[in-house]
mmCIF file of C-alpha atoms in Angstrom:
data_model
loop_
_atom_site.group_PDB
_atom_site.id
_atom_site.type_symbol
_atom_site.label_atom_id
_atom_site.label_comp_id
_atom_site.label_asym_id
_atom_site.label_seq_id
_atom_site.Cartn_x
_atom_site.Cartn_y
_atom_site.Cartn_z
ATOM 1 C CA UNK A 496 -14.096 30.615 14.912
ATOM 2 C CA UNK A 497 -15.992 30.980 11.510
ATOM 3 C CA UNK A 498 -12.861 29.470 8.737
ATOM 4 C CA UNK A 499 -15.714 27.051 7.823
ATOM 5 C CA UNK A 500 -18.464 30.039 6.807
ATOM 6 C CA UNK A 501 -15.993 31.468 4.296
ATOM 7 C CA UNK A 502 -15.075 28.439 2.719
ATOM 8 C CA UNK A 503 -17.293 26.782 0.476
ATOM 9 C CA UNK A 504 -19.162 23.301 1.567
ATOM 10 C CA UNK A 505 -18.453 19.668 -0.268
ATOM 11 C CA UNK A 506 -19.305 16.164 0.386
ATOM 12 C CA UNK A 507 -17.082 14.037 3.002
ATOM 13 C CA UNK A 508 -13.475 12.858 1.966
ATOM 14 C CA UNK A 509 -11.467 11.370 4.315
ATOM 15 C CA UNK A 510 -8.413 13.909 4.418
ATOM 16 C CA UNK A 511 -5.132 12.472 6.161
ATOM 17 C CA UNK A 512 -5.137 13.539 9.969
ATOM 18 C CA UNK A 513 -1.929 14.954 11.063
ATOM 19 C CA UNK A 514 -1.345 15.461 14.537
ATOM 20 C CA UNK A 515 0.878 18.111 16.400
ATOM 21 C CA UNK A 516 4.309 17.230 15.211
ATOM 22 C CA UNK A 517 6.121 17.403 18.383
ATOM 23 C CA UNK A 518 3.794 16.234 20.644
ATOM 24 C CA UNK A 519 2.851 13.334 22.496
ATOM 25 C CA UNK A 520 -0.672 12.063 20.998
ATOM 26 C CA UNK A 521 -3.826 10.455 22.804
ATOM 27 C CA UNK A 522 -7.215 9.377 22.792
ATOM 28 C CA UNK A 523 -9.893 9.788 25.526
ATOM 29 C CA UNK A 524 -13.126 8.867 25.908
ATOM 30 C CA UNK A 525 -15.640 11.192 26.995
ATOM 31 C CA UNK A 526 -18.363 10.349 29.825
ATOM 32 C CA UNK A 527 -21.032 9.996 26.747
ATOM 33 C CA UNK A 528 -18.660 8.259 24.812
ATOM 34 C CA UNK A 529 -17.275 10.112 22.402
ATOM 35 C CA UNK A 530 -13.521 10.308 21.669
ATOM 36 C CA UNK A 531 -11.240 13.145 22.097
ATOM 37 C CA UNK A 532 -7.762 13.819 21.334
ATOM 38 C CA UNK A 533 -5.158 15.198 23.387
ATOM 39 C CA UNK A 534 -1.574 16.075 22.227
ATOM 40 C CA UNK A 535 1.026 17.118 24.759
ATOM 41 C CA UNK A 536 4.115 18.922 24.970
ATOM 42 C CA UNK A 537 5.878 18.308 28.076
ATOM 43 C CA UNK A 538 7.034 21.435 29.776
ATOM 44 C CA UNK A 539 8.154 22.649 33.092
ATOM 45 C CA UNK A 540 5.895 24.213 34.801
ATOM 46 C CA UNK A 541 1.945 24.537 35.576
ATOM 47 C CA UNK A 542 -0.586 22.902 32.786
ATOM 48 C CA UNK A 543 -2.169 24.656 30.867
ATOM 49 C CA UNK A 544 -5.646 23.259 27.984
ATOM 50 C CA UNK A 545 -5.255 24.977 24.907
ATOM 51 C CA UNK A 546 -8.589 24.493 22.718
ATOM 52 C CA UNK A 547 -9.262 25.503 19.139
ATOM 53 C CA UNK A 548 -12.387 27.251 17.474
ATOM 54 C CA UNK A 549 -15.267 26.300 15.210
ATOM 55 C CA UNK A 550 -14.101 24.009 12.217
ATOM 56 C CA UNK A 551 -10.526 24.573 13.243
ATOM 57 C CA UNK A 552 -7.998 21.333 14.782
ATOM 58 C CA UNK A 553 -5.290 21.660 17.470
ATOM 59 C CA UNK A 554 -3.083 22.389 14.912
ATOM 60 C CA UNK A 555 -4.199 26.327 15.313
ATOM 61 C CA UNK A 556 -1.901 26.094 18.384
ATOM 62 C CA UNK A 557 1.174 24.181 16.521
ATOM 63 C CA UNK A 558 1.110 25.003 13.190
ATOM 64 C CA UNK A 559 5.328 24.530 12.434
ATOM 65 C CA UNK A 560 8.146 25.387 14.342
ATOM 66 C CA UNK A 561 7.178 29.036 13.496
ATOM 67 C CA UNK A 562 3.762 29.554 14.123
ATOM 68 C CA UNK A 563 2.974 27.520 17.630
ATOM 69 C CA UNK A 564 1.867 29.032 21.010
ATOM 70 C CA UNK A 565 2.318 25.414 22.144
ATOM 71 C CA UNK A 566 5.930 25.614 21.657
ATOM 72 C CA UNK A 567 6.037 29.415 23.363
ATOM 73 C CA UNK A 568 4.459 28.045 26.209
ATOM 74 C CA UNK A 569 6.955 25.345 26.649
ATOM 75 C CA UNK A 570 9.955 28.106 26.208
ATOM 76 C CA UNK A 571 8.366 29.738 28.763
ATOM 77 C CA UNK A 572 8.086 27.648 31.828
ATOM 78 C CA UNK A 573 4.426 25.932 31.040
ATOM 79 C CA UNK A 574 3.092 22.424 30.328
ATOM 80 C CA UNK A 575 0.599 23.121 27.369
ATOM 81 C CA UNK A 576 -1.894 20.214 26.371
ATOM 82 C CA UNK A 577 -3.898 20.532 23.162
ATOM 83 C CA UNK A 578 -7.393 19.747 22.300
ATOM 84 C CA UNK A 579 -9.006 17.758 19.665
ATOM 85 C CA UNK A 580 -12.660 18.345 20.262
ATOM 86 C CA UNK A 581 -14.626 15.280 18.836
ATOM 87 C CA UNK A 582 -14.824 15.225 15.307
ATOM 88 C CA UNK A 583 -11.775 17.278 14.564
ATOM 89 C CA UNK A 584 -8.436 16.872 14.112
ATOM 90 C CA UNK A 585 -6.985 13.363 15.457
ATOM 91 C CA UNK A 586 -10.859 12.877 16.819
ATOM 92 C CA UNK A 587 -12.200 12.676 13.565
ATOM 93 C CA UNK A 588 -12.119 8.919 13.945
ATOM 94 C CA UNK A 589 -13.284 7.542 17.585
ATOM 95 C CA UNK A 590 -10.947 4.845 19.152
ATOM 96 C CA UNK A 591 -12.216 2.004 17.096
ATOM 97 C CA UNK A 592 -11.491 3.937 14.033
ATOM 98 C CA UNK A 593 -15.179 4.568 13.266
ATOM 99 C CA UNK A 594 -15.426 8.300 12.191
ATOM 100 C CA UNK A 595 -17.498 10.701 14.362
ATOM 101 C CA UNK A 596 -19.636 12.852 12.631
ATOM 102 C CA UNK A 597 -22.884 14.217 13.990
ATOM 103 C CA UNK A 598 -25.227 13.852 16.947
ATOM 104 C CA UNK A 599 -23.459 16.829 18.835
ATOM 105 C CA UNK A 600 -24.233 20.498 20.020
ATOM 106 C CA UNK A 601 -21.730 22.791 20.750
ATOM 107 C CA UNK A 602 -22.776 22.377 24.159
ATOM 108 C CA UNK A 603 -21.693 19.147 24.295
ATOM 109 C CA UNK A 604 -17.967 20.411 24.215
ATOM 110 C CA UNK A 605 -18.195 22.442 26.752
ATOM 111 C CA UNK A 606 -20.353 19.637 28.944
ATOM 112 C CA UNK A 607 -18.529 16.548 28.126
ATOM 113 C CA UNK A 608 -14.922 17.725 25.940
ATOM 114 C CA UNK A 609 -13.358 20.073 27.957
ATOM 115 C CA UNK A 610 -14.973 18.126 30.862
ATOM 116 C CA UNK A 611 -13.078 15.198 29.891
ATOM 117 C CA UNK A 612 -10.090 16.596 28.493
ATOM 118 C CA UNK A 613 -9.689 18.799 32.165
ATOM 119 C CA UNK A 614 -10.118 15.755 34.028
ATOM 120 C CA UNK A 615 -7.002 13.289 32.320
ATOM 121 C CA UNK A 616 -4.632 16.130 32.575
ATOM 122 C CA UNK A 617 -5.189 16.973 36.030
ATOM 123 C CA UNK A 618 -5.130 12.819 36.918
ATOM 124 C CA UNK A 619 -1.918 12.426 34.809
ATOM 125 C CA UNK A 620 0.000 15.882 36.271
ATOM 126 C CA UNK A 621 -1.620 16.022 39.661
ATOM 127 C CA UNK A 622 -1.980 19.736 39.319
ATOM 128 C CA UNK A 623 -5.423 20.715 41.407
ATOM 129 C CA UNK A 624 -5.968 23.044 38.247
ATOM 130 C CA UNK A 625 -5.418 23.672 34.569
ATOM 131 C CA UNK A 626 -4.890 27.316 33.100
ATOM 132 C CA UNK A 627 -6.777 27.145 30.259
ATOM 133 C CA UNK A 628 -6.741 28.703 26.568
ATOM 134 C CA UNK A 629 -9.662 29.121 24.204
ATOM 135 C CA UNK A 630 -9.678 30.291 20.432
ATOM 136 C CA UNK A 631 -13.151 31.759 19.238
ATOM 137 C CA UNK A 632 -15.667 28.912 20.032
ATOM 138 C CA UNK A 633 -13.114 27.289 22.303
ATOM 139 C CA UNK A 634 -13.018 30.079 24.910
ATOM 140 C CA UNK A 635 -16.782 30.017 24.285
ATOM 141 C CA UNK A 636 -17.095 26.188 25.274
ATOM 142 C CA UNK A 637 -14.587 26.834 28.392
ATOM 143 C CA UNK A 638 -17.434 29.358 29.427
ATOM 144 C CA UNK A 639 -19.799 26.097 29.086
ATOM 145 C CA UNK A 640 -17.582 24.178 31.138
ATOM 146 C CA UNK A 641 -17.365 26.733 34.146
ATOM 147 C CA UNK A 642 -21.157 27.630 34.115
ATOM 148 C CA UNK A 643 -21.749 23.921 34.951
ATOM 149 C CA UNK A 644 -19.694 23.796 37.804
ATOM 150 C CA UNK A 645 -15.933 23.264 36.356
ATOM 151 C CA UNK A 646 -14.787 26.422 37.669
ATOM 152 C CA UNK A 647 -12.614 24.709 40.794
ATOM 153 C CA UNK A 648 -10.669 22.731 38.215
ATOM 154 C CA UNK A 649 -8.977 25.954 36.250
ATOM 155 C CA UNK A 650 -6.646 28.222 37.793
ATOM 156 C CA UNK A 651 -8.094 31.016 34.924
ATOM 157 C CA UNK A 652 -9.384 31.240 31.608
ATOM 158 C CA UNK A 653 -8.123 33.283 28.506
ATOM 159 C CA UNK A 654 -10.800 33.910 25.483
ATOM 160 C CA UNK A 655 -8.941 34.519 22.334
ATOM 161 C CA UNK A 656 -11.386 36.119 19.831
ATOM 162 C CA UNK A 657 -14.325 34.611 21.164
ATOM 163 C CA UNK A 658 -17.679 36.186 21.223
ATOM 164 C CA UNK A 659 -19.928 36.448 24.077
ATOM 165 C CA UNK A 660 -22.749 38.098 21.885
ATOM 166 C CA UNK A 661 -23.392 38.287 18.222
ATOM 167 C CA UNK A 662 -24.888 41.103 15.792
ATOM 168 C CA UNK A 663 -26.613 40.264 12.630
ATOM 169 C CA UNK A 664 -26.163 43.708 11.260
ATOM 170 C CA UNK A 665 -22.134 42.801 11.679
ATOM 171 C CA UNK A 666 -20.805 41.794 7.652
ATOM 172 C CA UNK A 667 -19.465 38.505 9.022
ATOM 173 C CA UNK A 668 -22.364 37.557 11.330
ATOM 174 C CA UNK A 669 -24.692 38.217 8.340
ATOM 175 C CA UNK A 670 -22.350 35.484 6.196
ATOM 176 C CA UNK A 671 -22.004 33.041 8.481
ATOM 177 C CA UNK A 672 -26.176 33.150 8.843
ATOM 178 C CA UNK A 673 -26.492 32.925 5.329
ATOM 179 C CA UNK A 674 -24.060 29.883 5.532
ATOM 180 C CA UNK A 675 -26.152 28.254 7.980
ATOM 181 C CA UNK A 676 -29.372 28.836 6.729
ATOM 182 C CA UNK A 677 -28.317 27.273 3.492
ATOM 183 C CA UNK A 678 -26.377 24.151 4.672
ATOM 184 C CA UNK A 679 -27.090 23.439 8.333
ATOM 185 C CA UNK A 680 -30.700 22.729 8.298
ATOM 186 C CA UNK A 681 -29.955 19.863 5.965
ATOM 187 C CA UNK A 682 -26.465 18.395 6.334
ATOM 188 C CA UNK A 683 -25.618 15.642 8.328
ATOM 189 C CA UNK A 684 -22.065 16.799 7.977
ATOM 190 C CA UNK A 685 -20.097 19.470 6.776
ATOM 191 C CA UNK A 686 -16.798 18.683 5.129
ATOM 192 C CA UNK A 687 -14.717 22.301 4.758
ATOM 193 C CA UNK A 688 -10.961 20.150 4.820
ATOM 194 C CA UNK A 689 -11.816 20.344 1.226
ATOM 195 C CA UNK A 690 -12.416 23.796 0.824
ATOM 196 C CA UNK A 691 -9.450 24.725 2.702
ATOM 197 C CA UNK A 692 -7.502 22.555 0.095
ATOM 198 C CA UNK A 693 -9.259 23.952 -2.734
ATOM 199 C CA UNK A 694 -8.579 27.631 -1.094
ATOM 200 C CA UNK A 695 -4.679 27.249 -0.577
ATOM 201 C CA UNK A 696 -4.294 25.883 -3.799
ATOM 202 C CA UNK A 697 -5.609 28.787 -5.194
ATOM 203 C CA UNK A 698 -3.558 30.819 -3.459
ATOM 204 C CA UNK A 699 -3.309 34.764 -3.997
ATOM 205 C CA UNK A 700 -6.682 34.006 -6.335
ATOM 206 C CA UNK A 701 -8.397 32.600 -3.398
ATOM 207 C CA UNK A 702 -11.267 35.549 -2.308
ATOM 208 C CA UNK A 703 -9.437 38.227 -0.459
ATOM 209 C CA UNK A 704 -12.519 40.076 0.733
ATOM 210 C CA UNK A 705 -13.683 37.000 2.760
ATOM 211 C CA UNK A 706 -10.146 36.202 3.785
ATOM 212 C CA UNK A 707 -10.238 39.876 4.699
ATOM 213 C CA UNK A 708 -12.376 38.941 7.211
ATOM 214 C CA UNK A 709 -11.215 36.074 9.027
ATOM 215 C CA UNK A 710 -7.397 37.497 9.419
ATOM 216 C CA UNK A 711 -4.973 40.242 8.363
ATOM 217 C CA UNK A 712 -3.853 38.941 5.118
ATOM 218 C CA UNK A 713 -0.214 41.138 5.857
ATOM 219 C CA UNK A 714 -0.134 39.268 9.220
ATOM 220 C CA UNK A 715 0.074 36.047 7.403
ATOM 221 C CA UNK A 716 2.712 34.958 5.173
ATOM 222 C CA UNK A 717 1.277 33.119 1.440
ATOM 223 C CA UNK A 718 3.121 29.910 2.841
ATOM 224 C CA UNK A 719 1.765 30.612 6.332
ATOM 225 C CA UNK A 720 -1.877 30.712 4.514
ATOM 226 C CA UNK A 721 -1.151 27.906 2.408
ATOM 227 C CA UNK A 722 -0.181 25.796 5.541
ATOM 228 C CA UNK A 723 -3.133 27.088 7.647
ATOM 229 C CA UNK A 724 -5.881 26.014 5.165
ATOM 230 C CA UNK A 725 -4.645 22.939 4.512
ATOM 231 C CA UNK A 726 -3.872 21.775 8.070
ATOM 232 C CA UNK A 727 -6.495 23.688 10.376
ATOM 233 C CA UNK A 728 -9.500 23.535 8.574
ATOM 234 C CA UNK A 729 -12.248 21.026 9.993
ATOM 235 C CA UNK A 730 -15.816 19.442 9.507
ATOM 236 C CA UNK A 731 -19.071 20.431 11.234
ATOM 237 C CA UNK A 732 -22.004 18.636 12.529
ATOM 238 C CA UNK A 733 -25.149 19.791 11.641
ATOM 239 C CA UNK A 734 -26.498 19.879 15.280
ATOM 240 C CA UNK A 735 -23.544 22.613 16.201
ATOM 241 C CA UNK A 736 -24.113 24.617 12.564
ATOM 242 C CA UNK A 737 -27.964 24.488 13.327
ATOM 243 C CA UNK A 738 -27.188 25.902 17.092
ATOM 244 C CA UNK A 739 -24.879 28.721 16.082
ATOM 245 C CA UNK A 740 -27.636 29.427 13.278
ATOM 246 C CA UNK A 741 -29.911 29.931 16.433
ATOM 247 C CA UNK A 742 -27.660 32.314 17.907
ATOM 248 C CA UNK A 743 -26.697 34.042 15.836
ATOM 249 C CA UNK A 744 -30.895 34.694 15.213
ATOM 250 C CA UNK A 745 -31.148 35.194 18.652
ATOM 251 C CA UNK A 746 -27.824 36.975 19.411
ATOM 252 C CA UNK A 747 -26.630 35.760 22.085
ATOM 253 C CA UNK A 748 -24.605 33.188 23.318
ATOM 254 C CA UNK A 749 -26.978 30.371 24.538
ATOM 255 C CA UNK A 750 -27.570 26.927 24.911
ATOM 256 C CA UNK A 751 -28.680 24.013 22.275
ATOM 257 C CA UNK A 752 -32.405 24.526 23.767
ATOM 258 C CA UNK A 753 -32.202 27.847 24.610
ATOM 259 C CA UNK A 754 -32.988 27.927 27.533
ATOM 260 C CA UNK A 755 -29.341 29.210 28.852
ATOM 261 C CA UNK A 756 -27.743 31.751 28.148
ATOM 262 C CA UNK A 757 -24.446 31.009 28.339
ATOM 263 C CA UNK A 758 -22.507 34.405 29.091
ATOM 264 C CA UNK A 759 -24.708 35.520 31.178
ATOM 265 C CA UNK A 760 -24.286 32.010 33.234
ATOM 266 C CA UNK A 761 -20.273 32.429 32.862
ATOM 267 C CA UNK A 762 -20.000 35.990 34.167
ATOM 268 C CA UNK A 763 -22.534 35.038 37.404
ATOM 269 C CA UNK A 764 -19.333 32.939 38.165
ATOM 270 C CA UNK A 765 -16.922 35.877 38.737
ATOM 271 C CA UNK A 766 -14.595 34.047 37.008
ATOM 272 C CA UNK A 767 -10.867 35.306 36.562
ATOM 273 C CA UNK A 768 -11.001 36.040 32.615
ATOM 274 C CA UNK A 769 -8.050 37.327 30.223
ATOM 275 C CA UNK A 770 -10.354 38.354 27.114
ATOM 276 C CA UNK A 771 -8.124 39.303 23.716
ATOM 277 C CA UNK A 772 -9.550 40.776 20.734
ATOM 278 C CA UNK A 773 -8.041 41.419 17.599
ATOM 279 C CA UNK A 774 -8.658 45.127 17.038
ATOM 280 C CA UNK A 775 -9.478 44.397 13.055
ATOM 281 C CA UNK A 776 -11.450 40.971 13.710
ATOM 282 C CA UNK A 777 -14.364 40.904 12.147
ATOM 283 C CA UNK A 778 -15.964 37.958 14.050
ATOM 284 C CA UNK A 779 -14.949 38.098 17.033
ATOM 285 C CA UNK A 780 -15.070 41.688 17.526
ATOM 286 C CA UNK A 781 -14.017 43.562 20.330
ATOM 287 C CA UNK A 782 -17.636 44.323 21.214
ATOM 288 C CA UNK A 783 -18.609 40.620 21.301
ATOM 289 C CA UNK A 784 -15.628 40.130 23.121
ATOM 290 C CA UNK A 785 -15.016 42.645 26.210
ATOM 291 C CA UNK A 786 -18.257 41.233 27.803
ATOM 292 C CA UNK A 787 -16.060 38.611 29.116
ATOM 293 C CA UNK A 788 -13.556 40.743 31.467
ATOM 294 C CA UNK A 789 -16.922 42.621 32.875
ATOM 295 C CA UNK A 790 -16.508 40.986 36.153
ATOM 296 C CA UNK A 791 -13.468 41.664 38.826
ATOM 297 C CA UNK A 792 -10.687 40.466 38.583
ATOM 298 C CA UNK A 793 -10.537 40.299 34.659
ATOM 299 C CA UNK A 794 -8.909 41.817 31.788
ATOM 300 C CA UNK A 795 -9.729 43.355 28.615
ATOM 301 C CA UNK A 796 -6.608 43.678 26.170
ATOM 302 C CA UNK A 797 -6.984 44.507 22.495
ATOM 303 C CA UNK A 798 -4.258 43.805 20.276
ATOM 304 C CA UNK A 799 -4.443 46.724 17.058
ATOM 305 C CA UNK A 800 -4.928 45.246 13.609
ATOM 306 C CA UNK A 801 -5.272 41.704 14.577
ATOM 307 C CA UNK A 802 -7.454 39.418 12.554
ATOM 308 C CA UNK A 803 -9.474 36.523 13.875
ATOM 309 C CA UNK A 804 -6.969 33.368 12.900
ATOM 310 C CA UNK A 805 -3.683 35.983 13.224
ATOM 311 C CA UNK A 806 -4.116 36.083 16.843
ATOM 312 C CA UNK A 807 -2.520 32.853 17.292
ATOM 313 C CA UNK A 808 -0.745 32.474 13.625
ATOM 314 C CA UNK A 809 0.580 35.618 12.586
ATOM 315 C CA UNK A 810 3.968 36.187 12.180
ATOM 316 C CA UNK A 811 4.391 38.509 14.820
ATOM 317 C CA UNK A 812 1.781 36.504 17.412
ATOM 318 C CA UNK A 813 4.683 35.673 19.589
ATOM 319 C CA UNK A 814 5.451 38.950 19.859
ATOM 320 C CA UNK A 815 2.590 40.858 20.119
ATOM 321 C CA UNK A 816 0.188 38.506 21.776
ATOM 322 C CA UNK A 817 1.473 35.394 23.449
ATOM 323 C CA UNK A 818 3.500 37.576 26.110
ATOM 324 C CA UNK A 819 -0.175 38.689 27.083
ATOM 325 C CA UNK A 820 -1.321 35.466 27.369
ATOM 326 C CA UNK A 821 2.160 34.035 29.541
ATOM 327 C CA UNK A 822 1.602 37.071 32.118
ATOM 328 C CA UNK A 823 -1.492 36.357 32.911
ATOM 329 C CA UNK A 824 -1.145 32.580 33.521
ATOM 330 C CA UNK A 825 2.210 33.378 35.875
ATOM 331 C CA UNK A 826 -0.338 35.942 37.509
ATOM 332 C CA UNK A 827 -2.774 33.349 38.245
ATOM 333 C CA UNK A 828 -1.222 30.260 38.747
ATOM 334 C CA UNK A 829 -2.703 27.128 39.913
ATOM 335 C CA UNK A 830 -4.178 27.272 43.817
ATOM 336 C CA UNK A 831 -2.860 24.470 45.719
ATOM 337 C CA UNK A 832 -5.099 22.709 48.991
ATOM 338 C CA UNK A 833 -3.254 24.445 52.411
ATOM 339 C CA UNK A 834 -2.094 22.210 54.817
ATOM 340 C CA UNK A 835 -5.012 20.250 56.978
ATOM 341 C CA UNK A 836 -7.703 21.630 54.387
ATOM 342 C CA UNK A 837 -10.567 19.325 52.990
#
């Protein structure tokens, strides 16, 4: 969730977008007209929205052929469709090529995004529901999404790493304030493509102690980590920097205004959760993160000596964590209308 508070900040370049190799890319327009990127890989079997974290792309799901839940999912009977939130990734640029950078809260994703990005894939499959998939901030934005209403539209949600509550006195959560407090009060737009360029090509002299904290570095191969700075690392807006600033003051998980909070909002749901923590991440911890499988019918699995961006890119992910994530969606599969209903 957090790459972009451990990198340093620089002024806006225009790095070259690279979508999902293998996949089938598109843009959508959001109901408040934003622009969205979607990039499928056609499988056999029940869809499935996978949606990346704070200042990360879609390529967190599809690194290479190595390193891609995407591609597991497809192995493994599903129909996986990848997010570009706006302003990352392929949805750096909106359809007219103009780029889209600022004027957005993190509540906006959840609101309008995921909203959006829910809505094409059911139209173009015909599935009733989506499974869904949320790294860090995107399982957070998923909780956004079924707190206003969207609930009917997924069959389940899994939160990968994401926090449902924050702790200042936490070494990470006291960075990533310091980050904000410095840069998001002021910043139209926060460029950290850069730093994760400047970052793999330092390599092994890169800061371990803050890499420390984001992932495993023995979980990660160096060209793994080269590939994942380059490729993964996003911009923010300074409306979403300044809102996480909030929260993290406030510690909890609430809304642009703050007048929600936004856990508190997703659990009243009962929604059926799969919540994963890394059992060595240091941001989203695994006391941030079982709040999410309080409710019945959820799950709380922790997976020993994961990071926070090994969980879906470590070398062993697809061993020790994606099989997690593929039981639970064949356990809760997409509900279908019964016969004379509605």
């Amino acid at each position: 969730m957090l790459l972009a508070f451990a990198l340093a900040c620089a002024p806006q370049i225009d790095l070259a977008e690279v979508p999902c190799p293998l996949a089938t890319n598109l843009l959508v327009t959001t109901a408040d007209g934003a622009t969205i990127a979607l990039h499928h890989h056609p499988g056999k079997g029940p869809a499935v929205l996978l949606v990346h974290g704070v200042s990360s792309n879609a390529r967190f799901w599809d690194l290479d052929a190595d390193h891609s839940l995407a591609t597991w999912l497809v192995k493994n009977g599903f129909d996986p469709w990848l997010l570009d939130l706006r302003g990352h990734g392929s949805a750096r640029r909106d359809a007219d090529g103009s780029p889209q950078i600022s004027g957005w809260t993190v509540d906006d994703y959840g609101r309008y995004d995921v909203a959006s990005a829910v809505d094409y894939v059911r139209a173009v499959t015909g599935e009733p529901q989506v499974g869904y998939i949320g790294h860090s901030m995107g399982g957070m934005v998923g909780a956004i999404y079924v707190a206003n209403g969207g609930g009917p539209k997924l069959s389940s949600m899994v939160m990968v790493g994401s926090p449902a509550t924050f702790n200042r006195k936490a070494p990470m959560m006291g960075l990533a304030q310091g980050a904000m407090a410095a840069g998001g009060a002021s910043l139209f737009w926060v460029e950290t493509g850069l730093a994760g360029e400047a970052a793999a090509a330092l390599g092994p002299a890169a800061p371990r102690h803050l890499q420390r904290m984001l992932y495993n570095v023995s979980h990660l191969r160096p060209d793994t980590e080269r590939s994942m700075l380059r490729h993964i690392a996003s911009p923010l807006s300074r409306e979403e920097m300044q809102q996480f600033g909030r929260m993290l003051k406030a510690e909890r998980f609430e809304s642009a205004d703050a007048s929600t909070d936004w856990a508190a909002a997703y659990r009243e749901k009962l929604f059926p959760t799969l919540a994963i923590a890394g059992g060595a991440d240091q941001v989203g911890r695994p006391e941030f993160v079982r709040p999410w499988a309080e409710g019945a019918g959820s799950a709380y699995v922790e997976i020993p000596d994961y990071g926070h961006l090994d969980l879906g890119l470590g070398e062993d992910a697809e061993i020790d964590v994606f099989p997690t994530i593929g039981e639970w969606l064949r356990a809760h599969p997409p509900s279908r209308p019964t016969p004379g209903s509605g």
